[in-house]
Coordinates of C-alpha atoms in Angstrom, one line a residue:
X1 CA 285.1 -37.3 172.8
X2 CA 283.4 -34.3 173.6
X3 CA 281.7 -34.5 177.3
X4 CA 277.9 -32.6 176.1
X5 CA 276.8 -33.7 172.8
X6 CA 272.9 -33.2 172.0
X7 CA 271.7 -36.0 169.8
X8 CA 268.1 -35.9 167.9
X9 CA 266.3 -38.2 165.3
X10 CA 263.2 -36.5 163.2
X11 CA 260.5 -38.5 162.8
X12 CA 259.6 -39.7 159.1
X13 CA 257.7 -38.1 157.1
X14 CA 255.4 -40.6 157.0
X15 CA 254.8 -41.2 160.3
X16 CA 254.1 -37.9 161.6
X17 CA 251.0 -37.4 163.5
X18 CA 248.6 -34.3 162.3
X19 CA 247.2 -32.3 165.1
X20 CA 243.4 -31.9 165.8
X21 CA 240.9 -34.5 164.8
X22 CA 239.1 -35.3 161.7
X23 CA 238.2 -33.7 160.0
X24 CA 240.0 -30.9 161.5
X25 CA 243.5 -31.9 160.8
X26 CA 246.5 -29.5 160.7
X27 CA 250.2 -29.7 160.5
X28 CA 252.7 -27.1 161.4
X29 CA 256.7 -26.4 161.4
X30 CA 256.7 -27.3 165.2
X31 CA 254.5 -31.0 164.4
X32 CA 257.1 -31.7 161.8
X33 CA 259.8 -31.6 164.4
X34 CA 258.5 -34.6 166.3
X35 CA 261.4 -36.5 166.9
X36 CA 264.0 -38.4 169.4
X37 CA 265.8 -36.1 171.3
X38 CA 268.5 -37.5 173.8
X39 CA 271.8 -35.9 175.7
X40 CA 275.2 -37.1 176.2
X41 CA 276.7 -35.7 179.4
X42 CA 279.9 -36.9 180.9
X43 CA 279.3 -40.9 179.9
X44 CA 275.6 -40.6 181.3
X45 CA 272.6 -40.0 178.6
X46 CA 269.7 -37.7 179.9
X47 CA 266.8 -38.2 178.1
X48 CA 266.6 -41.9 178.2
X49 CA 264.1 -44.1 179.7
X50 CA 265.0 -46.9 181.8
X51 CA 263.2 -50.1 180.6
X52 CA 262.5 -52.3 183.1
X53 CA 261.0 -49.1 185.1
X54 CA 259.3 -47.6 182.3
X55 CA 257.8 -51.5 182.0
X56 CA 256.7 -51.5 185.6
X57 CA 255.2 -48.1 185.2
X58 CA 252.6 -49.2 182.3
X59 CA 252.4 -47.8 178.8
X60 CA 251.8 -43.7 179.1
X61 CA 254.9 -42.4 180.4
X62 CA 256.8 -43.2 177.4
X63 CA 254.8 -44.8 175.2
X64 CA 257.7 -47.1 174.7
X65 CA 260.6 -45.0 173.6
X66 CA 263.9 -45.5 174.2
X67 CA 264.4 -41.6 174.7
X68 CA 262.3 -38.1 174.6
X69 CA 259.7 -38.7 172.4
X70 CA 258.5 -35.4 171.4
X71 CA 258.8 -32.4 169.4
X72 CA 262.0 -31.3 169.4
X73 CA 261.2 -27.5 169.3
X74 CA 259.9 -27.6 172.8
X75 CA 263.2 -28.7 174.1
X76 CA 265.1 -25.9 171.7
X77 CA 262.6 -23.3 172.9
X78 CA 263.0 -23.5 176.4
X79 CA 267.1 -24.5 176.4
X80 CA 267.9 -21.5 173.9
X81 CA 265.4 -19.6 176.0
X82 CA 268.6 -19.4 178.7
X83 CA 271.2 -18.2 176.8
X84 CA 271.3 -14.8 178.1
X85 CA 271.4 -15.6 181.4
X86 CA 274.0 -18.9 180.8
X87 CA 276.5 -16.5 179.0
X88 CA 276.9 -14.5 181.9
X89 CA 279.8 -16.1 184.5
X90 CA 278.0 -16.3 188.5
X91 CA 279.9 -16.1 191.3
X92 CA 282.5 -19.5 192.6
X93 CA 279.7 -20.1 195.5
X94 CA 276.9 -20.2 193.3
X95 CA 278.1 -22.0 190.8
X96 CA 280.2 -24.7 193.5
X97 CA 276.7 -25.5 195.4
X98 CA 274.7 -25.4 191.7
X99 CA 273.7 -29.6 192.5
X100 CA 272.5 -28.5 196.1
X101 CA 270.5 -25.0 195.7
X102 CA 267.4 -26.5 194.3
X103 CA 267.4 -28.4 197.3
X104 CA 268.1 -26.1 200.0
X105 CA 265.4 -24.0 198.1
X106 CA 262.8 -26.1 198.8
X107 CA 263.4 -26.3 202.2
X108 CA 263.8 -22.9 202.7
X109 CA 259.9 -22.3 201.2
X110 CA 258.7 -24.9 203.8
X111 CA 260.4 -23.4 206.6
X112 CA 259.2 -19.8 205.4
X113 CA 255.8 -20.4 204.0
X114 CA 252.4 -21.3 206.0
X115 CA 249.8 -23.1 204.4
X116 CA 248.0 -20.1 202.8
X117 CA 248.6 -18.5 199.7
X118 CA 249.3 -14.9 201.2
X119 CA 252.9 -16.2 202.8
X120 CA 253.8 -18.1 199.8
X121 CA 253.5 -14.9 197.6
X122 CA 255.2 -12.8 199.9
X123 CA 257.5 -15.3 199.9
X124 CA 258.5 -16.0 196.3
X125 CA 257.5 -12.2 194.8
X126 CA 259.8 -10.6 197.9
X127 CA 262.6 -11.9 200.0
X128 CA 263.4 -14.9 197.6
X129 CA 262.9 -13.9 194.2
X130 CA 265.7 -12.0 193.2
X131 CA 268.3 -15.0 194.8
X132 CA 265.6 -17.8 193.0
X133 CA 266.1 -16.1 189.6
X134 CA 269.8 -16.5 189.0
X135 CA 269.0 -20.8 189.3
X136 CA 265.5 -20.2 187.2
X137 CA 267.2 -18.2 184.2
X138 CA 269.8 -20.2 183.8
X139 CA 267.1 -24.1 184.0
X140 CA 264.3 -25.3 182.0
X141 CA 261.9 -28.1 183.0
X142 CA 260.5 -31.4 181.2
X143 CA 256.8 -30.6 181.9
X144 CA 256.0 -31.8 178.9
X145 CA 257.0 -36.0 180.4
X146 CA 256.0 -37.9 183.1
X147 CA 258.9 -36.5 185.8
X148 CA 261.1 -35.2 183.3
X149 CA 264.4 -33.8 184.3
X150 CA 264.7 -30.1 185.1
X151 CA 268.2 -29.0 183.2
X152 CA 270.5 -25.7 184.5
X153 CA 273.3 -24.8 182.7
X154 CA 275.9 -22.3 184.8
X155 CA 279.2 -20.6 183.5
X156 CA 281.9 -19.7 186.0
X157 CA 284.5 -18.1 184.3
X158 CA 285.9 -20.4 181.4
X159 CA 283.9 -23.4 183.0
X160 CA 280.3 -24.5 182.9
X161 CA 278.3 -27.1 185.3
X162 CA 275.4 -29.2 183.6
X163 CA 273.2 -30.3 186.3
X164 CA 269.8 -31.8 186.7
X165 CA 267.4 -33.8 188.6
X166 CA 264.3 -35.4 188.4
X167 CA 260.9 -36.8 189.5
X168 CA 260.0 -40.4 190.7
X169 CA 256.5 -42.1 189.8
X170 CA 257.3 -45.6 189.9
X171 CA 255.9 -47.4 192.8
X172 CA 259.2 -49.1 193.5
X173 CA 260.5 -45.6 193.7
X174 CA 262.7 -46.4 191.1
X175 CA 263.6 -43.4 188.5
X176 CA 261.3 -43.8 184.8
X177 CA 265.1 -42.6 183.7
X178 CA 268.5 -44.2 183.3
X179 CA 270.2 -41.0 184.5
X180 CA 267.7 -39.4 186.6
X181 CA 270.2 -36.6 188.4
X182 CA 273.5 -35.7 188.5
X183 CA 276.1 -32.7 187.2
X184 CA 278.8 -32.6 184.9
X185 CA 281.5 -30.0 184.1
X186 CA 283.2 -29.2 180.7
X187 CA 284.4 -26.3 179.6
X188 CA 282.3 -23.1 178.3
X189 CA 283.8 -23.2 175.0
X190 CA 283.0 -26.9 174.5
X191 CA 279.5 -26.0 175.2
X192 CA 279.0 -23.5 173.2
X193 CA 280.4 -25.5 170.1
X194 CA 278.2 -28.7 171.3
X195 CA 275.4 -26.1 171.2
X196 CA 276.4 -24.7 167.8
X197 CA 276.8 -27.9 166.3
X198 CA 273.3 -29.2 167.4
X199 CA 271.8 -26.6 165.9
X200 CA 273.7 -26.8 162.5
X201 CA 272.6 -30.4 162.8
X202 CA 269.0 -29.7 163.5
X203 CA 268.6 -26.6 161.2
X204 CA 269.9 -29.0 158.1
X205 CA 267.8 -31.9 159.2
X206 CA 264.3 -29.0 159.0
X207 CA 265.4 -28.2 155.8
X208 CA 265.5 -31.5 154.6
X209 CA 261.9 -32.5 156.9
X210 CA 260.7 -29.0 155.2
X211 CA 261.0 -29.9 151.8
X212 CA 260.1 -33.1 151.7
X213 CA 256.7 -31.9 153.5
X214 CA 256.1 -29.3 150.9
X215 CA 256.5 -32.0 148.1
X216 CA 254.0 -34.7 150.0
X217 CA 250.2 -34.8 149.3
X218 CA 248.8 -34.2 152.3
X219 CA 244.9 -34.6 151.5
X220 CA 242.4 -33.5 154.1
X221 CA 245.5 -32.2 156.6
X222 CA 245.5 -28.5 156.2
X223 CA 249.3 -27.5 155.5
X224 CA 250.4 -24.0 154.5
X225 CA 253.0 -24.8 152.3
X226 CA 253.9 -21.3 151.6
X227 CA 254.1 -20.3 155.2
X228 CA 255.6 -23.0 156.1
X229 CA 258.8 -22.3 153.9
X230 CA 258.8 -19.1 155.7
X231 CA 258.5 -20.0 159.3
X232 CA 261.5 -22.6 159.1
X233 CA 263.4 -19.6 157.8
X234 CA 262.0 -17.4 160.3
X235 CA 262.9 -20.1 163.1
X236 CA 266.4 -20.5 162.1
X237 CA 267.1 -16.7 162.0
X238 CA 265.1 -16.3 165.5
X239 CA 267.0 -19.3 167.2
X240 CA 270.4 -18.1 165.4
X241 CA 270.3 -14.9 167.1
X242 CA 269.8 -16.6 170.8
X243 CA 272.8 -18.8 170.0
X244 CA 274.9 -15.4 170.0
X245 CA 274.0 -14.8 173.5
X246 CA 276.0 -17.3 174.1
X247 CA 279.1 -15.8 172.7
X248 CA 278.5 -12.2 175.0
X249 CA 275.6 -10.8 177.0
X250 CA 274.4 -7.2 178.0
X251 CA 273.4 -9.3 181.6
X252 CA 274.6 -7.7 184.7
X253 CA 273.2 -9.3 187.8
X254 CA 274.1 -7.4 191.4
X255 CA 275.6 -10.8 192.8
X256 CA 276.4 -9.1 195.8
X257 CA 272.6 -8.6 196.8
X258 CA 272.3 -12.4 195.3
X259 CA 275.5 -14.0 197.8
X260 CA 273.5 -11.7 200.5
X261 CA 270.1 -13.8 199.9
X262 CA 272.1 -17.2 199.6
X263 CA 273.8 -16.5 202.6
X264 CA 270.9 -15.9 204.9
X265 CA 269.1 -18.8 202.9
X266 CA 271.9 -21.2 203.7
X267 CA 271.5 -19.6 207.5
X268 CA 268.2 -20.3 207.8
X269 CA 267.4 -23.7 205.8
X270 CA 271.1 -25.3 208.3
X271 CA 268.4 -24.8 211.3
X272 CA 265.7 -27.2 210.1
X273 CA 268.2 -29.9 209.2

């Protein structure tokens, strides 16, 4: 059993939701990948709502899903989005305190920033951006839902380290999500096959949403058929060619000047403990 595995469910036909409102309706490639989206990593699921929390927190937050409840290009956009940077291996420290740096980052902006918005530029466009961008290249966030998980995906070598963490809303201070944080390791070459895989998956499952959309009456919902055909081919050719990144990358990041930053971050956040 592989230890990634990206699982997705379109929504019907039927059942999916125009954008705008009458009697301004529209519909788009991106609406008709409304969808399911969960992930399998390591024998934990991200993605999927914890019940009895979700309950507690009242309708909104998932609208009573079992999982992501969105469209499914979002997600695709912002993970494929990383593949340039994930394809390129970072250095053993890095990638051994990947679970921790998010942390120590946000305690080094607290002990470096004062409450005005001069120091916290100075902070993130000098001294810390070049050591915050090999963690923010390689991550994506869950804006899009109520404390949704920021993902990072780094290589090291012929390994790769899944890790993410999340939000919590719930008055009990319980997570909205069954797996709210954690890491997991599989190899690179597993990934990049789970990641292949998905999007042979997803691309067959457009066609299919595709077609059936260009046969359906749609009435007063305004649907370009025509360019419609031609964005889901555009799509798969533009999200095709970010997958290569994955199998080689022109990337060449001057980790040395990275290790220097981490190391006088790591310095500096061990005094406010």
């Amino acid at each position: 059993m592989s230890v990634f595995k990206i699982n997705f469910k379109l929504q019907s036909i039927d059942k999916i939701q125009p954008f705008g409102e009458e009697p301004e309706l529209s519909l788009s490639w991106f609406g008709l990948t409304d969808g399911l989206l969960w992930l399998d990593v390591g024998g934990r699921t991200v993605y999927e709502y914890d019940k009895a929390a979700l309950k507690s927190a009242g309708a909104g937050a998932g609208a009573g899903a079992a999982y992501n409840d969105y469209y499914i290009a979002r997600f695709i956009e912002d993970f494929f989005y990383t593949f340039g940077a994930v394809s390129e291996s970072v250095p053993e420290e890095l990638y051994d305190n990947a679970e921790r740096f998010a942390r120590d980052m946000e305690r080094w902006e607290d002990s470096r920033c004062d409450d005005d918005d001069e120091s916290f530029k100075r902070f993130y466009l000098g001294e810390f951006s070049e050591l915050y961008e090999w963690y923010s290249e390689r991550s994506f966030d869950s804006g899009h839902l109520v404390d949704g998980p920021d993902i990072g995906c780094f290589r090291c070598g012929d390994r790769l380290k899944i890790v993410w963490h999340s939000g919590i809303s719930t008055d009990n201070g319980k997570s909205l999500w069954t797996a709210p944080d954690g890491s997991c390791e599989t190899g690179y070459a597993d990934f990049v096959r789970a990641v292949k895989d998905f999007f042979a998956e997803f691309c067959a499952a457009m066609d299919e949403q595709v077609e059936r959309a260009l046969l359906k009456e749609w009435g007063a919902v305004a649907l370009d058929k025509r360019a419609l055909k031609k964005e889901n081919s555009d799509r798969r050719a533009e999200l095709s060619q970010k997958t290569e990144f994955l199998d080689g990358t022109d990337k060449a990041t001057d980790w040395s000047s990275v290790l220097s930053l981490y190391a006088k971050m790591r310095e500096q956040t061990a005094k406010t403990k």
